[in-house]
Short mmCIF file of C-alpha atoms in Angstrom, two decimals:
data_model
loop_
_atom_site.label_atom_id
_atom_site.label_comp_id
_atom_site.label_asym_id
_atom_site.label_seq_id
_atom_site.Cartn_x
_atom_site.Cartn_y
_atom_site.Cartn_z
CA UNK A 12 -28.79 22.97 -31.72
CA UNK A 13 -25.63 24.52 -33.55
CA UNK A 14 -24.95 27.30 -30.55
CA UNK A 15 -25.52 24.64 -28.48
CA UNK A 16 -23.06 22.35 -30.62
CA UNK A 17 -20.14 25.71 -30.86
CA UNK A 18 -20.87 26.29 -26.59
CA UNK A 19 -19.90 23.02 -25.86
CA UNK A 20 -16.79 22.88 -28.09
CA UNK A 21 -15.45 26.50 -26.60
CA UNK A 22 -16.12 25.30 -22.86
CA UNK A 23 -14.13 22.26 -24.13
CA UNK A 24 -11.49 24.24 -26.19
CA UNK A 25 -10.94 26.44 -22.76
CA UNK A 26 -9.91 23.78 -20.92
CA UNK A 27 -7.05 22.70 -23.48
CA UNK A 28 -4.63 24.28 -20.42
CA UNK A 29 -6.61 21.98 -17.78
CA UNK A 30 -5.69 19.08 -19.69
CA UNK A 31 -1.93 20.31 -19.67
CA UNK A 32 -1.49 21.26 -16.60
CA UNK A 33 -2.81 17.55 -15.33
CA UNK A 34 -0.71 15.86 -17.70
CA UNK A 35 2.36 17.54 -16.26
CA UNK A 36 1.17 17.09 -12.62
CA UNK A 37 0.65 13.49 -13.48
CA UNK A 38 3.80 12.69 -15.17
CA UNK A 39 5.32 14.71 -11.87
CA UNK A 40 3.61 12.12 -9.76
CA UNK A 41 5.35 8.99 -11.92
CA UNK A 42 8.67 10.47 -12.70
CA UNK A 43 8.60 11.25 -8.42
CA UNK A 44 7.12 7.86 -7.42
CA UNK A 45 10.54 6.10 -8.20
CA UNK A 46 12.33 8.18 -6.29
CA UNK A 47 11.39 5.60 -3.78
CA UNK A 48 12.59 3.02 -5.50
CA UNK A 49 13.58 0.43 -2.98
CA UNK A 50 17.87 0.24 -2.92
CA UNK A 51 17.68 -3.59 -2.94
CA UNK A 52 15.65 -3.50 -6.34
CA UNK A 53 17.01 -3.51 -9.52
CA UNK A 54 14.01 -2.92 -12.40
CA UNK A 55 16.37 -3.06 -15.46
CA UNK A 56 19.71 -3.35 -16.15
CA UNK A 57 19.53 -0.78 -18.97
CA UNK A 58 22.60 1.65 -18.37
CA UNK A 59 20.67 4.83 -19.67
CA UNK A 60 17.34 3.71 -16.96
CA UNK A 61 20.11 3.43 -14.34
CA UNK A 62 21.79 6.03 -14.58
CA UNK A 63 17.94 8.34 -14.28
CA UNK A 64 17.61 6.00 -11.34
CA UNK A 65 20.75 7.05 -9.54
CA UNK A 66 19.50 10.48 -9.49
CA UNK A 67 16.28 9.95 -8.79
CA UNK A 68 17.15 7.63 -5.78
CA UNK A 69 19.56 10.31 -4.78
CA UNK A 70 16.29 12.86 -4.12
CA UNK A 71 14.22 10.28 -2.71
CA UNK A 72 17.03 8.48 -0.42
CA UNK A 73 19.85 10.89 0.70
CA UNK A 74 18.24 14.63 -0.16
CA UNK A 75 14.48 13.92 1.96
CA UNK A 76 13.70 17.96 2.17
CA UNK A 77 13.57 18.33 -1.51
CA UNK A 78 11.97 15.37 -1.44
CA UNK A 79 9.06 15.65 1.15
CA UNK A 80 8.68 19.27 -0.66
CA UNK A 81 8.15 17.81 -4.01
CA UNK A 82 5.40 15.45 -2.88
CA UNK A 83 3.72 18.56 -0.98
CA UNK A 84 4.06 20.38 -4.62
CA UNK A 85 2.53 17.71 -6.76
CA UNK A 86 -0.12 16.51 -4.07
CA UNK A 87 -1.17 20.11 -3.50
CA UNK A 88 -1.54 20.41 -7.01
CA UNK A 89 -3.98 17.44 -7.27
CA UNK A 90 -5.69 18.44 -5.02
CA UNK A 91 -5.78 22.22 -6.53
CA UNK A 92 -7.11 20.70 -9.92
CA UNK A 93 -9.71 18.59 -8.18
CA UNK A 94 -11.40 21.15 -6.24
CA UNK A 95 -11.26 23.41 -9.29
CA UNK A 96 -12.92 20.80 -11.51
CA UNK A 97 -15.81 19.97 -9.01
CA UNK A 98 -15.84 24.20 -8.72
CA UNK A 99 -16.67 24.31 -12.30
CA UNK A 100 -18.47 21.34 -12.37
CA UNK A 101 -20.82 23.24 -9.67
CA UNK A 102 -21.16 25.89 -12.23
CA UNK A 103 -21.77 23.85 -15.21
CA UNK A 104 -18.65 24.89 -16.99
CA UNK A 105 -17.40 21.03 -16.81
CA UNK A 106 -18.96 18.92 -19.40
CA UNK A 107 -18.97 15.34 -20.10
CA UNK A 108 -16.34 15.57 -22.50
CA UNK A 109 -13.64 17.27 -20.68
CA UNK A 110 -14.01 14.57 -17.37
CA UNK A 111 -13.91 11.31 -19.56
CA UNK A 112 -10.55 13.35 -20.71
CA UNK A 113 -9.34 14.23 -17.14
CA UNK A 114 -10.18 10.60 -16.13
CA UNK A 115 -8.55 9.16 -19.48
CA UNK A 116 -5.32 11.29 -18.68
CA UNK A 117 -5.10 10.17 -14.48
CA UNK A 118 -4.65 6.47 -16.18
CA UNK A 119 -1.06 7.24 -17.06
CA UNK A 120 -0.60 6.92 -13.00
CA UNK A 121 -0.33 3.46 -13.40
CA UNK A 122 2.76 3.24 -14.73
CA UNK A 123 4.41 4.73 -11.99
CA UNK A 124 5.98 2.90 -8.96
CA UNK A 125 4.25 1.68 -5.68
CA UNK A 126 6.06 4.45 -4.14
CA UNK A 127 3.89 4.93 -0.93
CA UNK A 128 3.48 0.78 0.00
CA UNK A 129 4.85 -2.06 0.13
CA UNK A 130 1.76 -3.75 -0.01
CA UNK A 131 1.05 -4.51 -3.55
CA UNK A 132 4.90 -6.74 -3.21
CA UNK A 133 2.93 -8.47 -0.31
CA UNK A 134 0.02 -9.15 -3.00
CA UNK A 135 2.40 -10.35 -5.54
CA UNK A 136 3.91 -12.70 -3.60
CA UNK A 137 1.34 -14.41 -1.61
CA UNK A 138 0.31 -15.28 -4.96
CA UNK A 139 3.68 -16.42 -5.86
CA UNK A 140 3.78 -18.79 -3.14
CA UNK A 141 0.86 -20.54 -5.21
CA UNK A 142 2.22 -19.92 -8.63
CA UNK A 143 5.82 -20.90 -8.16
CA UNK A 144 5.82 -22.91 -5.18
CA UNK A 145 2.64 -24.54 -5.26
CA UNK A 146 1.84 -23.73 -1.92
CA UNK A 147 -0.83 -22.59 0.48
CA UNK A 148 0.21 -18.37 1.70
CA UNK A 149 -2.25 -19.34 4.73
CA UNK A 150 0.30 -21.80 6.06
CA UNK A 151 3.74 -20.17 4.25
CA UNK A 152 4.91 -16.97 4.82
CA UNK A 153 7.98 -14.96 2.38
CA UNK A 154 10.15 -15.56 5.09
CA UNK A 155 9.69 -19.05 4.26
CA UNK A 156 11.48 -18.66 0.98
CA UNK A 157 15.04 -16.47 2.49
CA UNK A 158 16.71 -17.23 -1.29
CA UNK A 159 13.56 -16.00 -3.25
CA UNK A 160 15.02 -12.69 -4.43
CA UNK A 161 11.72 -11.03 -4.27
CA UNK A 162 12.21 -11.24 -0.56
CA UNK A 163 14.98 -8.63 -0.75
CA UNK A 164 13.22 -5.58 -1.07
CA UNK A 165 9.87 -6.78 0.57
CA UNK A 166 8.06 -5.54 4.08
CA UNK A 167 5.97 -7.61 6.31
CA UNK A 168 7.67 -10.73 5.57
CA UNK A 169 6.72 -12.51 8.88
CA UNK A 170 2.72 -12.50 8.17
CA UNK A 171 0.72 -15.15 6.46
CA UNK A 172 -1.95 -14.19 4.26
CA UNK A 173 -4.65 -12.15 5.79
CA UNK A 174 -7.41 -11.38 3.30
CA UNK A 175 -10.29 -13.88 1.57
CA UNK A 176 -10.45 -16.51 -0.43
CA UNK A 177 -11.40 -14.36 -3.13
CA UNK A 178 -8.78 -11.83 -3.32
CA UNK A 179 -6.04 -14.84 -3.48
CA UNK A 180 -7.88 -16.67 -6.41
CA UNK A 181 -8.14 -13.35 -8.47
CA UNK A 182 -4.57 -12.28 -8.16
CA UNK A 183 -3.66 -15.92 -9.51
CA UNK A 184 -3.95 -14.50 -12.60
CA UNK A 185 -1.96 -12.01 -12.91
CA UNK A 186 0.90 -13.90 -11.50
CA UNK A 187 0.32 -16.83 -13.62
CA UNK A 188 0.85 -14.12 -16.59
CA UNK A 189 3.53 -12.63 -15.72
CA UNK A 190 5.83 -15.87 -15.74
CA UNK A 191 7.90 -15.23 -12.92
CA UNK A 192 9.33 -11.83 -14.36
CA UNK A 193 8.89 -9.41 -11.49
CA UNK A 194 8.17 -6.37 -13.27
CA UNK A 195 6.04 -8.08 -15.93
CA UNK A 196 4.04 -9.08 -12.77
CA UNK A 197 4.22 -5.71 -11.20
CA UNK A 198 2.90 -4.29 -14.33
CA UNK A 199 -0.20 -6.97 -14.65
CA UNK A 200 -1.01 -6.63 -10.98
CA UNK A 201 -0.77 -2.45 -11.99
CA UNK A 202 -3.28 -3.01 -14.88
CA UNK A 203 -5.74 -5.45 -12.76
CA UNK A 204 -6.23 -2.65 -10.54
CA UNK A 205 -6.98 0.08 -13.21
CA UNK A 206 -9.76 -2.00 -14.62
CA UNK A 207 -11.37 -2.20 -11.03
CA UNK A 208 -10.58 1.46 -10.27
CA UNK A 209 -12.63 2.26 -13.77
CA UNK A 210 -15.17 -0.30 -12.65
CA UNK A 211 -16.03 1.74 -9.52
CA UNK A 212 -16.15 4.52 -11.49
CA UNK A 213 -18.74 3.23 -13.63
CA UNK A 214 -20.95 2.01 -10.67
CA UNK A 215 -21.01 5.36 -9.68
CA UNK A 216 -22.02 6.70 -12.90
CA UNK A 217 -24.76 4.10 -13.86
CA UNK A 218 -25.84 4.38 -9.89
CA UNK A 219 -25.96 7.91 -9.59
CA UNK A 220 -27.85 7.91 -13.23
CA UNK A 221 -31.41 8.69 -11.37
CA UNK A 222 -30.69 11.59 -9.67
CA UNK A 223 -30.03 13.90 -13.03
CA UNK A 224 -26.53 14.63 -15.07
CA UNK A 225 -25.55 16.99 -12.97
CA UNK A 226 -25.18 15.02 -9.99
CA UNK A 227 -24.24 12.11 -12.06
CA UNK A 228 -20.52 14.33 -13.13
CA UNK A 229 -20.36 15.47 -9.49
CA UNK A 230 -20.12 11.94 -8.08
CA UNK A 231 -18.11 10.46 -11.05
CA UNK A 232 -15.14 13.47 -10.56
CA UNK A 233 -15.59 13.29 -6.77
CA UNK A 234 -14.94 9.69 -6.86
CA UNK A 235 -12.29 9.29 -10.03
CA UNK A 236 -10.35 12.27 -9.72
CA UNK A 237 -9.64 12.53 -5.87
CA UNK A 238 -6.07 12.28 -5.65
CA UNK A 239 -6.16 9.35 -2.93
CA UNK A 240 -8.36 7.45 -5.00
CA UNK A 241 -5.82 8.08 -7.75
CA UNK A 242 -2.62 7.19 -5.83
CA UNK A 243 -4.23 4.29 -3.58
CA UNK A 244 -5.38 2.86 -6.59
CA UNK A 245 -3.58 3.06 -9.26
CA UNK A 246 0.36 4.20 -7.77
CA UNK A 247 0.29 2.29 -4.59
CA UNK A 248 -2.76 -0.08 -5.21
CA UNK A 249 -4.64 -1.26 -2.58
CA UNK A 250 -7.40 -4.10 -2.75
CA UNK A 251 -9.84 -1.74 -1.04
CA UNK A 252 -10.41 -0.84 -4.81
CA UNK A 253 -11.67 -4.70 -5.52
CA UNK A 254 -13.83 -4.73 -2.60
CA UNK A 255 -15.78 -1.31 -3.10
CA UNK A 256 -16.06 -1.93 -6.74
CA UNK A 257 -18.28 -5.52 -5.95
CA UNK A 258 -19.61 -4.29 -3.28
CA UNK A 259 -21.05 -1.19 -5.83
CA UNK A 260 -22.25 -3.65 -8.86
CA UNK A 261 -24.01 -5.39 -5.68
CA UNK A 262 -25.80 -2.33 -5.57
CA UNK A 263 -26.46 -1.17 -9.06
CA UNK A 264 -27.89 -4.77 -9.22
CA UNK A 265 -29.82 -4.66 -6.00
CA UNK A 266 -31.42 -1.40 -7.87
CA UNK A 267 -32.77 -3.18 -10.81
CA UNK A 268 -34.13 -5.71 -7.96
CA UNK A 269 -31.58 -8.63 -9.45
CA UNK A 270 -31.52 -9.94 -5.69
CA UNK A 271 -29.87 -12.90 -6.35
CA UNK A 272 -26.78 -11.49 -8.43
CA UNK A 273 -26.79 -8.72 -5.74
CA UNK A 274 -26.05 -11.38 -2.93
CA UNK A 275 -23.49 -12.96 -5.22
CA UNK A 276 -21.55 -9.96 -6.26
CA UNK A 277 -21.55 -8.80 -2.31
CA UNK A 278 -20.46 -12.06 -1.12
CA UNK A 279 -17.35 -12.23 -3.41
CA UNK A 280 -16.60 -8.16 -2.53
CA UNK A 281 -16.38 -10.21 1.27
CA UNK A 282 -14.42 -12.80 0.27
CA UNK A 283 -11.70 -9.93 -0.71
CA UNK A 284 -11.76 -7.70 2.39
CA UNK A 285 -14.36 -8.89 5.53
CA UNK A 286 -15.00 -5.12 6.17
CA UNK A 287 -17.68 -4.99 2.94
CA UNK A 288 -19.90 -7.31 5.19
CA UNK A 289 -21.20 -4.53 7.28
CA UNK A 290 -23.24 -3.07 3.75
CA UNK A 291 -25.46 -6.43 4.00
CA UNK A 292 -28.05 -5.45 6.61
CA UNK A 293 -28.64 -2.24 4.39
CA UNK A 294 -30.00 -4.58 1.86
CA UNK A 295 -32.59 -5.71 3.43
CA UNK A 296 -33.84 -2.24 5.49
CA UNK A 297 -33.11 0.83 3.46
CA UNK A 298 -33.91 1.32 -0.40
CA UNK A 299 -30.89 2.08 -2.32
CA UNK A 300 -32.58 4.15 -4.57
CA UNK A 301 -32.54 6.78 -2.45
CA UNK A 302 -29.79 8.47 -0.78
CA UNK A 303 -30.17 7.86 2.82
CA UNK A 304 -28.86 4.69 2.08
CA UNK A 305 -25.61 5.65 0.82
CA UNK A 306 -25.43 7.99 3.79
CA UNK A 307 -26.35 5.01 6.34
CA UNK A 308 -23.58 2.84 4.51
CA UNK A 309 -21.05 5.74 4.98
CA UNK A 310 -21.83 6.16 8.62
CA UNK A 311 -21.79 1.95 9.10
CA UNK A 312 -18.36 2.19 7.52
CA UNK A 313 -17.04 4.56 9.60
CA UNK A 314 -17.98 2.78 12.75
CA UNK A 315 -16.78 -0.46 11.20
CA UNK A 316 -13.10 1.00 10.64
CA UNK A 317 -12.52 2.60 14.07
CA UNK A 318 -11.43 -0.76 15.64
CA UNK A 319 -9.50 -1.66 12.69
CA UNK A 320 -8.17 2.04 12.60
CA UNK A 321 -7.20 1.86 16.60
CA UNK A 322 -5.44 -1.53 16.47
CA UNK A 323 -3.25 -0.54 13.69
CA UNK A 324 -3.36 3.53 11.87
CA UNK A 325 -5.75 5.46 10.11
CA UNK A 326 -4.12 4.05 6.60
CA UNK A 327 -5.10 6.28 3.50
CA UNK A 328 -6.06 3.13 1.33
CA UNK A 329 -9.27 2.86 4.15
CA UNK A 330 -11.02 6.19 2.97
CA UNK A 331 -11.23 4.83 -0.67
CA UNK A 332 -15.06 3.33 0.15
CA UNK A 333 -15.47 6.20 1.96
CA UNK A 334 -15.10 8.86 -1.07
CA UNK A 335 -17.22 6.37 -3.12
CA UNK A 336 -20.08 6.60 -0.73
CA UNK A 337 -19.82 9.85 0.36
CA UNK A 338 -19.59 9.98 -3.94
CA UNK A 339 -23.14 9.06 -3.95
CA UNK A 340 -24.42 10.96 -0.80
CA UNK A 341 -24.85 14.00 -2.47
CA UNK A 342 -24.08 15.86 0.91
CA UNK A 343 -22.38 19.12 1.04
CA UNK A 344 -20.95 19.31 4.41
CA UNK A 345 -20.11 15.22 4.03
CA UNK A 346 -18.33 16.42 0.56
CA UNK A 347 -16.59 19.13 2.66
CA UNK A 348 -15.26 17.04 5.40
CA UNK A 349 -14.43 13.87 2.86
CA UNK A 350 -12.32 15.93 0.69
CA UNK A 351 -10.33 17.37 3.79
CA UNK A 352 -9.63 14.00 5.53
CA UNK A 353 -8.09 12.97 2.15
CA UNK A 354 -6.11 15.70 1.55
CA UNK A 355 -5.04 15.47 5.53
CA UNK A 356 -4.44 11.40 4.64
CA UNK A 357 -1.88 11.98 1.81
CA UNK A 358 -0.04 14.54 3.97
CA UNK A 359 0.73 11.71 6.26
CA UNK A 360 3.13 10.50 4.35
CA UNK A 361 5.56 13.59 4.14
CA UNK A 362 6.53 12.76 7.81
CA UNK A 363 8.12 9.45 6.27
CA UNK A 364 9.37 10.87 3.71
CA UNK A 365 11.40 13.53 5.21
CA UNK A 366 12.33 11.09 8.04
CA UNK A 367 12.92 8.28 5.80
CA UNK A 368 11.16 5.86 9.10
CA UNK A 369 8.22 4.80 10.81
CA UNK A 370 8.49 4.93 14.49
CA UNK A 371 6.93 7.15 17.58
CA UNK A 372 8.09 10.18 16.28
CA UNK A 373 7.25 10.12 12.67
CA UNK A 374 3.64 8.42 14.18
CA UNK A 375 3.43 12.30 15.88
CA UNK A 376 4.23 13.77 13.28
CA UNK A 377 1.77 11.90 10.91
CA UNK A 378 -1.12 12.20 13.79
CA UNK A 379 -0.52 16.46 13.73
CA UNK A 380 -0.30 16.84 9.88
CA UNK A 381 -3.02 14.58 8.94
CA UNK A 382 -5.28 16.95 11.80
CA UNK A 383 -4.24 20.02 10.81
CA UNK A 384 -4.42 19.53 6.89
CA UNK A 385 -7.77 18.15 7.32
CA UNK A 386 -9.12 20.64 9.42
CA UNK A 387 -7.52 23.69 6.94
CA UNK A 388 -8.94 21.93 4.28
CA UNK A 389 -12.04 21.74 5.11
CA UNK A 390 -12.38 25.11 6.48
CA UNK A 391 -11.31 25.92 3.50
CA UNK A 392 -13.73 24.50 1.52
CA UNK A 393 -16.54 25.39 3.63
CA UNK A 394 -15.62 29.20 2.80
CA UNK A 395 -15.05 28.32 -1.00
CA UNK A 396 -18.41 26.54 -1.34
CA UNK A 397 -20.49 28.36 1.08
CA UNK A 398 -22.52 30.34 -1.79
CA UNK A 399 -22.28 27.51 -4.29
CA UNK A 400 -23.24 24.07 -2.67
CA UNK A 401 -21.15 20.88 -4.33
CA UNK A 402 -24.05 19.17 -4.58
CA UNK A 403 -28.05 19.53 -6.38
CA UNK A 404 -29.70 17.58 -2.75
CA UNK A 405 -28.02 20.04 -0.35
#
């Protein structure tokens, strides 16, 4: 018991770097993400913050090479550390203790800007509308509200809300806390999200508790530490996080054959996001004890997305059920191909951010990097993995 007590705390010990080097990529990622501050938005009037600010929006705004190459650097990097964690993690050189750190340290992410959306300002203020104005978002839109100096430095002004009943009612609260104060909001709506992002994380965990440790840490770290999970949920949140995370306690309570709470906790995951609604037949016609079902539930997804993905773009935020599922697959060549269409996903944003706008071009652009990094990727990986599969079922 004592060597095993001294191996653990060396394996531990030996990743003191690891720790370091994601605690510098991850303060990177925040000091970056307001670079992109929006030039209509004002966070504080402290002298010493705006004078950091000028320089920062300097990179982000007026010198877009350095700054489409910094993203690259600190992306790639992410993605460098997560492969090499579910490497070691494959050869049991990862234990418990060091990915409750790793996870522990990617939660100082969410005190960086929404650099890479203006949806989460959409989110704030569609609650405003209720908070402040008393109003219904269904009927009102921001452009309703022209002297509302929120509306300065917003996108999508022209659209009426668009998600459930649900997703309104639970941002309420956050808006009702903040008091009006925009960044005391911003922050609130930042820390809502974390909780959910950690609640999906723990579905995972308890879910994928059946199947043995080891493929218990492989899911958690392929879910919690995939850099789109991290920046689509925690720096540029997206309420895909909300939706998976019900959608997953529907599950874990569908497993302990608590049908009733399972039907509850999937109907409010659809009253955030519709999408969720294509998991129900699954209920009822595959076990989710076993992992076909997570693999039919990936597939369903993916068919349920295309028509959303054709009438607008193949958003990043949309893969975030997708790595959860895949999460709890246990599939090697799914884990492959997952952790390649992420990686591809993130790079579509260095089109905008060199360019500095969305239009046919930068859409080209987008379309060509997010093909090519996947397919690299993946390739990649394929080579990397091929004599140590990712996953125990493979």
């Amino acid at each position: 018991m004592a060597d095993l007590f001294d191996l653990k705390k060396m394996l531990f010990m030996k990743h003191r770097w690891l720790f370091l080097i994601y605690i510098l990529i991850s303060l990177g990622l925040i000091f970056y993400s307001y670079t992109q501050v929006d030039l209509n938005l004002t966070l504080s009037g402290n002298l010493i913050y705006q004078s950091v600010q000028a320089f920062l929006t300097q990179i982000g705004y007026f010198n877009r090479p350095l700054s489409s190459s910094v993203y690259l650097i600190l992306v790639g990097l992410l993605f460098c550390v997560y492969i090499y964690c579910l490497g070691q993690l494959i050869k049991g050189k990862l234990e418990k203790k060091t990915i409750k750190w790793l996870i522990g340290i990617s939660l100082i992410l969410v005190f960086a800007y929404p650099a890479f959306s203006y949806d989460l300002f959409n989110y704030m203020f569609d609650a405003r509308i209720v908070t402040r104005y008393g109003l219904d978002p269904h009927f009102f839109k921001a452009l309703d509200f022209p002297l509302d100096p929120w509306v300065r430095f917003m996108r999508w002004t022209h659209r009426y809300y668009p998600y459930g009943p649900g997703w309104l009612l639970l941002t309420l609260v956050p808006s009702y806390l903040g008091f009006g104060k925009f960044v005391l909001t911003l922050f609130l709506f930042k820390v809502m999200f974390l909780f959910f992002h950690l609640g999906t994380s723990i579905m995972i965990w308890r879910i994928a508790e059946r199947w043995g440790m080891d493929r218990q840490n492989l899911a958690l770290v392929f879910y919690a530490l995939n850099p789109l999970v991290l920046i689509e949920s925690l720096v540029s949140p997206h309420n895909e996080v909300m939706m998976i995370a019900f959608a997953l306690m529907a599950i874990f309570f569908l497993i302990k054959r608590r049908t009733i709470i399972s039907i509850i906790f999937l109907t409010i995951s659809i009253s955030f996001k519709f999408l969720s609604v294509v998991l129900f037949p699954l209920f009822w016609w595959v076990k989710p004890t076993t992992t076909r079902f997570y693999s039919w539930a990936f597939w369903v997804w993916i068919v349920a997305l295309i028509p959303v993905i054709l009438s607008r773009e193949p958003y990043s935020w949309y893969a975030i059920p997708l790595v959860a599922l895949a999460a709890l697959c246990g599939q090697r060549k799914l884990h492959i191909a997952v952790v390649g269409v992420t990686f591809g996903l993130m790079l579509r944003y260095m089109p905008y951010l060199l360019r500095g706008e969305y239009g046919v071009v930068t859409g080209n652009y987008q379309n060509w990097i997010f093909i090519s990094g996947t397919l690299i990727t993946a390739f990649a990986l394929f080579i990397i993995w091929q004599k140590n599969p990712p996953s125990a079922s493979s």
